mmCIF file of C-alpha atoms and ligand atoms in Angstrom:
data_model
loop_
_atom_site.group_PDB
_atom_site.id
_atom_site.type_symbol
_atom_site.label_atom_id
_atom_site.label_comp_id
_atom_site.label_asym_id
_atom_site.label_seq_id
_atom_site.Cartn_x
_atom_site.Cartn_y
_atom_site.Cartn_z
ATOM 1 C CA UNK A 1 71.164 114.969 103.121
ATOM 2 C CA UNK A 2 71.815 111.885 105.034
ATOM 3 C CA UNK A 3 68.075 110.352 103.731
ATOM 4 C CA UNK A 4 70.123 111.280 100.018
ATOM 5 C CA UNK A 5 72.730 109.195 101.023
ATOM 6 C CA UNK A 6 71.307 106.417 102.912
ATOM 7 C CA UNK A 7 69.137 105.711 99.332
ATOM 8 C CA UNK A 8 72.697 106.033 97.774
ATOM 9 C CA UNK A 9 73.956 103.515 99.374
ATOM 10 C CA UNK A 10 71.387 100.894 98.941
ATOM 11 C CA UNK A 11 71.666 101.529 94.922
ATOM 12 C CA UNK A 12 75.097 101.557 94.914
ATOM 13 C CA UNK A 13 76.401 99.142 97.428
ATOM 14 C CA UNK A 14 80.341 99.385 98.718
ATOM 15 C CA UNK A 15 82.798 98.076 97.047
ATOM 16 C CA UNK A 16 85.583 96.491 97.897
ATOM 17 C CA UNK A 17 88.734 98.429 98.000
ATOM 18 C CA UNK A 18 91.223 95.671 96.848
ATOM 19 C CA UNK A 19 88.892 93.827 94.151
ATOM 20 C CA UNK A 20 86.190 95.424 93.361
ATOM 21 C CA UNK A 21 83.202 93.402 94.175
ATOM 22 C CA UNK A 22 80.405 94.321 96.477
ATOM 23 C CA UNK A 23 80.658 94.102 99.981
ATOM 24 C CA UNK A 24 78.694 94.689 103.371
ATOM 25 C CA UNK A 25 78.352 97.908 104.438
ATOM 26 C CA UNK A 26 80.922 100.069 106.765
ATOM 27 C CA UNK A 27 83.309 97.010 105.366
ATOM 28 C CA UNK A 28 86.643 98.428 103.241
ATOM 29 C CA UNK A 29 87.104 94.961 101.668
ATOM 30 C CA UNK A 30 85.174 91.902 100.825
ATOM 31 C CA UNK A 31 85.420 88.831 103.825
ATOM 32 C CA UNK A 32 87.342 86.906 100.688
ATOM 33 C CA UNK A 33 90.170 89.496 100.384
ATOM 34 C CA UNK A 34 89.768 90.140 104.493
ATOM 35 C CA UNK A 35 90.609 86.204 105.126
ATOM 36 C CA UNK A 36 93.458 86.110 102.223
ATOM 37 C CA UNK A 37 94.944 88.998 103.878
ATOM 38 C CA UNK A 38 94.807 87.639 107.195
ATOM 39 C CA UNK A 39 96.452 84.330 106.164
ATOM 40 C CA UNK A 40 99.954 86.454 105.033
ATOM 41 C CA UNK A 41 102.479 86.444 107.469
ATOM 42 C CA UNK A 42 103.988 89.641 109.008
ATOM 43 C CA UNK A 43 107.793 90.037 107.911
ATOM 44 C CA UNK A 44 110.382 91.136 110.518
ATOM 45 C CA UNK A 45 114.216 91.285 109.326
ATOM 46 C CA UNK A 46 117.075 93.888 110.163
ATOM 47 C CA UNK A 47 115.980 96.021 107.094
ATOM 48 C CA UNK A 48 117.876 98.440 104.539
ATOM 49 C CA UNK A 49 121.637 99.775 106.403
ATOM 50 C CA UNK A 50 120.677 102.695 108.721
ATOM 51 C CA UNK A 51 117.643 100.443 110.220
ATOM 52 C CA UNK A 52 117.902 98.833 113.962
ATOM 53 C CA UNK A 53 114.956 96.777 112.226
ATOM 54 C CA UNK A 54 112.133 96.531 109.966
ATOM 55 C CA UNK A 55 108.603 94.608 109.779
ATOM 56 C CA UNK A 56 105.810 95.081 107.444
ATOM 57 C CA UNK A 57 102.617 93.567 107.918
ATOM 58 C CA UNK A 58 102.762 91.377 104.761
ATOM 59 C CA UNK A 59 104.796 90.720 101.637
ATOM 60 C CA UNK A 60 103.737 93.203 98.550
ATOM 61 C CA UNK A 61 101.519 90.829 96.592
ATOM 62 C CA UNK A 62 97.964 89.939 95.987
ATOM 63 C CA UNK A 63 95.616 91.745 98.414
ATOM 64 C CA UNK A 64 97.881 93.574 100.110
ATOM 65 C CA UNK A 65 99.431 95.385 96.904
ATOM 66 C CA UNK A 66 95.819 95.934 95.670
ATOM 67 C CA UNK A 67 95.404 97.712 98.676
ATOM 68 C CA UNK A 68 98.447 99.560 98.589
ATOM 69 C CA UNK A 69 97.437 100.880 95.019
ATOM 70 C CA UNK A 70 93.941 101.771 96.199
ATOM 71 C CA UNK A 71 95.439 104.276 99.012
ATOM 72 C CA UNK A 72 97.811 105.584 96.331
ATOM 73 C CA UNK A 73 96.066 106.261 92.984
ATOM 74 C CA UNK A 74 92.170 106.281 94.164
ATOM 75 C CA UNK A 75 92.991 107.784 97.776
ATOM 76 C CA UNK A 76 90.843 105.491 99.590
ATOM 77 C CA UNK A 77 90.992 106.838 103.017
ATOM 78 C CA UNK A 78 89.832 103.706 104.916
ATOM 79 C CA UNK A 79 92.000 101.819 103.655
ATOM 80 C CA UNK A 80 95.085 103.815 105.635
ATOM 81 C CA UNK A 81 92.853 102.845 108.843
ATOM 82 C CA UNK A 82 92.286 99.523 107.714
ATOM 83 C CA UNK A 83 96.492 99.365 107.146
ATOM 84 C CA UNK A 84 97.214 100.964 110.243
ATOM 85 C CA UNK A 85 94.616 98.250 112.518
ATOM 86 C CA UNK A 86 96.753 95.373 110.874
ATOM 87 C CA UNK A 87 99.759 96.880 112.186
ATOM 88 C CA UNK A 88 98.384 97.979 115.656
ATOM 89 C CA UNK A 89 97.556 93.892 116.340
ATOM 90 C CA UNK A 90 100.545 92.428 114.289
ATOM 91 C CA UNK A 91 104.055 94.075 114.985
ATOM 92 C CA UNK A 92 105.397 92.715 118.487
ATOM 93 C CA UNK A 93 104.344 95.703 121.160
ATOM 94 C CA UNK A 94 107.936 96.434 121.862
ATOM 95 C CA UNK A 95 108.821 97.619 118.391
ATOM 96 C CA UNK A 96 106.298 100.257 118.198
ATOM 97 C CA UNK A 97 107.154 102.449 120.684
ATOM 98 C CA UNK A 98 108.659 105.460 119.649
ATOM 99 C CA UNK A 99 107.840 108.974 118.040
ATOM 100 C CA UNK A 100 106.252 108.117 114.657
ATOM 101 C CA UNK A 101 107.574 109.400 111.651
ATOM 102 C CA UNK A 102 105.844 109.341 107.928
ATOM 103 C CA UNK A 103 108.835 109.177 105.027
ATOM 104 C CA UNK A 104 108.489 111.819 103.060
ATOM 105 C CA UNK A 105 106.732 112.426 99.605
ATOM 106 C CA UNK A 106 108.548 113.309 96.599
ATOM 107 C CA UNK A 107 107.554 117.154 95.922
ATOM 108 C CA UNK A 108 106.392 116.742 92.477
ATOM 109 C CA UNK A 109 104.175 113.667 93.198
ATOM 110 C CA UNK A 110 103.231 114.821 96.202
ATOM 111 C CA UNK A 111 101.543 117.968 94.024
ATOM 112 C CA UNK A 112 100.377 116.068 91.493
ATOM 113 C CA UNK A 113 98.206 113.720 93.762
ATOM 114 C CA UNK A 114 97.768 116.197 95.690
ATOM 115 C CA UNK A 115 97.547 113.110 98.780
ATOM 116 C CA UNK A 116 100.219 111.217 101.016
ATOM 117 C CA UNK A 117 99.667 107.695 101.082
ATOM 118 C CA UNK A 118 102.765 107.507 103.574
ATOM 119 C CA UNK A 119 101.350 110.594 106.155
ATOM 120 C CA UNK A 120 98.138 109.366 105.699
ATOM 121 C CA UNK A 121 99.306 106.016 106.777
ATOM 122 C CA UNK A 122 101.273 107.463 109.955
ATOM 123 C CA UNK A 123 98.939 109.155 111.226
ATOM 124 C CA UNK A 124 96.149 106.422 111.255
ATOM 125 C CA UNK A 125 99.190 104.830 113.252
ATOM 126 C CA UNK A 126 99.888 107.421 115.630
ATOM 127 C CA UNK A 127 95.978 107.782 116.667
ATOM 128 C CA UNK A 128 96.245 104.532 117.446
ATOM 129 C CA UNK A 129 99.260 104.271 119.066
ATOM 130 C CA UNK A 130 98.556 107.416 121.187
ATOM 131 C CA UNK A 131 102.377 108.078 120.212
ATOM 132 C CA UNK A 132 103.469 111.873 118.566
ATOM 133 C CA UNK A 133 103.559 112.169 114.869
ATOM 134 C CA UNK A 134 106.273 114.547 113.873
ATOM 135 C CA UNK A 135 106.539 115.454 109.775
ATOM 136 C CA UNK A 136 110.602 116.250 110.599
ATOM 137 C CA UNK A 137 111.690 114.930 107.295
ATOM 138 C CA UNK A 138 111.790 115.939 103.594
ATOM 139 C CA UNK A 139 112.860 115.896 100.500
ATOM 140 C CA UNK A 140 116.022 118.154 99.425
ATOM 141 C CA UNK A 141 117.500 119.189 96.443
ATOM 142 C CA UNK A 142 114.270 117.864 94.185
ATOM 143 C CA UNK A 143 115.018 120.823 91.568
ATOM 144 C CA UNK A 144 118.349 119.052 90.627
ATOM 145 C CA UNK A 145 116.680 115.703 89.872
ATOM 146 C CA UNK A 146 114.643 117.751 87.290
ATOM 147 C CA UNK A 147 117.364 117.986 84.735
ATOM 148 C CA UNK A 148 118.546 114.313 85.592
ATOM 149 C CA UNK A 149 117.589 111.678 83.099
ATOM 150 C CA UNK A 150 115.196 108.930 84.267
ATOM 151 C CA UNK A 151 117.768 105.972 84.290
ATOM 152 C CA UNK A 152 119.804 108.318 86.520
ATOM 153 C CA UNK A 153 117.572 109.659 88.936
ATOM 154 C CA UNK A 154 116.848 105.825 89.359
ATOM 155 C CA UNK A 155 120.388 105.415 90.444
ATOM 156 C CA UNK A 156 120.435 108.075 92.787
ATOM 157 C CA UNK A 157 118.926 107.392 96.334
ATOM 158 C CA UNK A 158 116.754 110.421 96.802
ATOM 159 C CA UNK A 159 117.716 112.975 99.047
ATOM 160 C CA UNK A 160 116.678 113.754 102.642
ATOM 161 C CA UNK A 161 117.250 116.207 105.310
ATOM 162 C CA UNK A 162 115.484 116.498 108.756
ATOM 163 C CA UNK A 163 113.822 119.703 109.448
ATOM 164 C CA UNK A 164 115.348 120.539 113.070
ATOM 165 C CA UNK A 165 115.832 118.029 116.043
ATOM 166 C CA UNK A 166 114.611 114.257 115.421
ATOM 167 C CA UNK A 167 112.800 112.621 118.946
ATOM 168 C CA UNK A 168 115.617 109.975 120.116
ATOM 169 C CA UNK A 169 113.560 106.701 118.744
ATOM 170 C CA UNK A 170 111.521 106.687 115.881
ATOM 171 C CA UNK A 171 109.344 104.701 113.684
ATOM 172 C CA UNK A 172 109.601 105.368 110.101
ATOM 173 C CA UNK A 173 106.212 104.676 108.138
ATOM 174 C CA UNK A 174 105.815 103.625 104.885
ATOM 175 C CA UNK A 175 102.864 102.149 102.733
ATOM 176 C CA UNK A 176 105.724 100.008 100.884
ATOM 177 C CA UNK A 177 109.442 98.828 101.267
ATOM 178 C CA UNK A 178 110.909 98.380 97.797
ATOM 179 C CA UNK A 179 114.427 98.440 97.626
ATOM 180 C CA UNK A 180 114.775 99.956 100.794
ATOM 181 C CA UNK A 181 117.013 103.102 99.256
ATOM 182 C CA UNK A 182 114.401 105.788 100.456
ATOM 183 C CA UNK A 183 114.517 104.070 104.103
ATOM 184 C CA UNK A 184 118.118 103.954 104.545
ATOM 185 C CA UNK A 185 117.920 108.035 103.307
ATOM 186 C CA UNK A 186 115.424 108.777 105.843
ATOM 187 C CA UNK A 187 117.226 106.644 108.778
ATOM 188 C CA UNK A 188 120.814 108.828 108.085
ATOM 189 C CA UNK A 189 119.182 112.004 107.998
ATOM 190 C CA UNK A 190 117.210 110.751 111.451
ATOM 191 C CA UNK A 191 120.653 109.930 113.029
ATOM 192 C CA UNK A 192 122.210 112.765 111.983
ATOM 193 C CA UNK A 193 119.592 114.608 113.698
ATOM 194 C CA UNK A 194 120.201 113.268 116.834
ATOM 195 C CA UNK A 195 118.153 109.756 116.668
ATOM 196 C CA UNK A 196 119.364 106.859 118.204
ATOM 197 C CA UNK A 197 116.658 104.282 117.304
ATOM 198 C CA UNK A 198 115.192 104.206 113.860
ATOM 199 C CA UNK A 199 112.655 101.355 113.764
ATOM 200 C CA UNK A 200 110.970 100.660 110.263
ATOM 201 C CA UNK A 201 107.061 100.036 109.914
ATOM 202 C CA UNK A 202 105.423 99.549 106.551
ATOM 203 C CA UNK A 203 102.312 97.957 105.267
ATOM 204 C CA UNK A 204 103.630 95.910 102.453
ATOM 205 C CA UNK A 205 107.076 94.795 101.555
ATOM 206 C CA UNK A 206 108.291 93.944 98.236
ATOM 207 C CA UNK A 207 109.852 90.434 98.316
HETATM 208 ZN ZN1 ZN B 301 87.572 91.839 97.796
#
């Protein structure tokens, strides 16, 4: 089996994860997409209401969104240990202490992709961190969105609830900060919980 896949990998050679093209071995992206990722700056601001803070890594846009899109739609696994490494050496020491905490998937994607590009993400984090992972949010009242038409359910921040006691400070993980709605859900159900530090982390942020 692994003489099978040694020969497989010398006719089919990696690819990168963000553009496509070949790349060395063991490597999740090319060294072109490896230096234009390392030459975007990190982004640290006070974040959506309900946040003490919020960095991500870089803003949502060439490499980094490819990436993004890889984890999501082709479930690259390396890439959420790739994310997680820039994180680990970026985002100042003191903000990522903490118990981490993955936002939640929507239900009905989350069982359609059967994969959790946010979970996936957090836990790459937490290994690295040697910090506790606890899943202690999700998604509530997802069967009355169903009904709902698109434009609406758009309007609507979705719905959160913490599943017992939150730990006192968190990080909140995402892959991606868009318009910071889902955040802001997650931090209220967090501090209704009994958190008194929500801190969030994500790879990309839209800009
Ligand atoms: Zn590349």
């Amino acid at each position: 089996m692994e003489i099978l896949q040694a020969v497989a990998s010398t006719l089919v050679p990696p690819l990168c994860a963000a553009c496509g093209r070949a790349c060395r071995a063991e490597a999740v992206v090319c060294t072109r997409c490896a230096r234009r990722l390392g030459s975007t700056e990190p982004l640290l601001g006070s974040g959506p209401p309900g946040l003490d803070k919020a960095w991500s890594s870089a803003p949502y846009e060439g490499v980094a969104r490819d990436l993004v899109a890889a984890l999501k739609f082709r479930r690259l696994l390396p890439v959420a240990d790739l994310m997680a490494d820039r994180i680990h050496w970026l985002a100042p020491a003191h903000m990522l202490s903490g118990t981490v905490v993955p936002v939640p998937a929507a239900g009905s994607r989350l069982r359609r992709r059967g994969f959790d590009p946010a979970g996936e993400l957090a836990a790459a984090l937490a290994e690295r961190l040697e910090a506790p992972l606890a899943t202690c949010l999700v998604r509530a009242g997802a069967g009355r969105q169903v009904g709902r038409r698109r434009a609406e359910r758009i309007g609507h921040p979705p719905r959160i609830q913490a599943v017992g006691a939150a730990p006192r400070s968190t990080l909140l993980i995402d892959d991606v900060l868009t318009t910071g709605a889902t955040l802001t859900a997650c931090a209220r159900a967090l501090r209704a919980a009994g958190a008194s530090r929500v801190v969030a982390i994500t790879f990309a942020r839209r800009l």
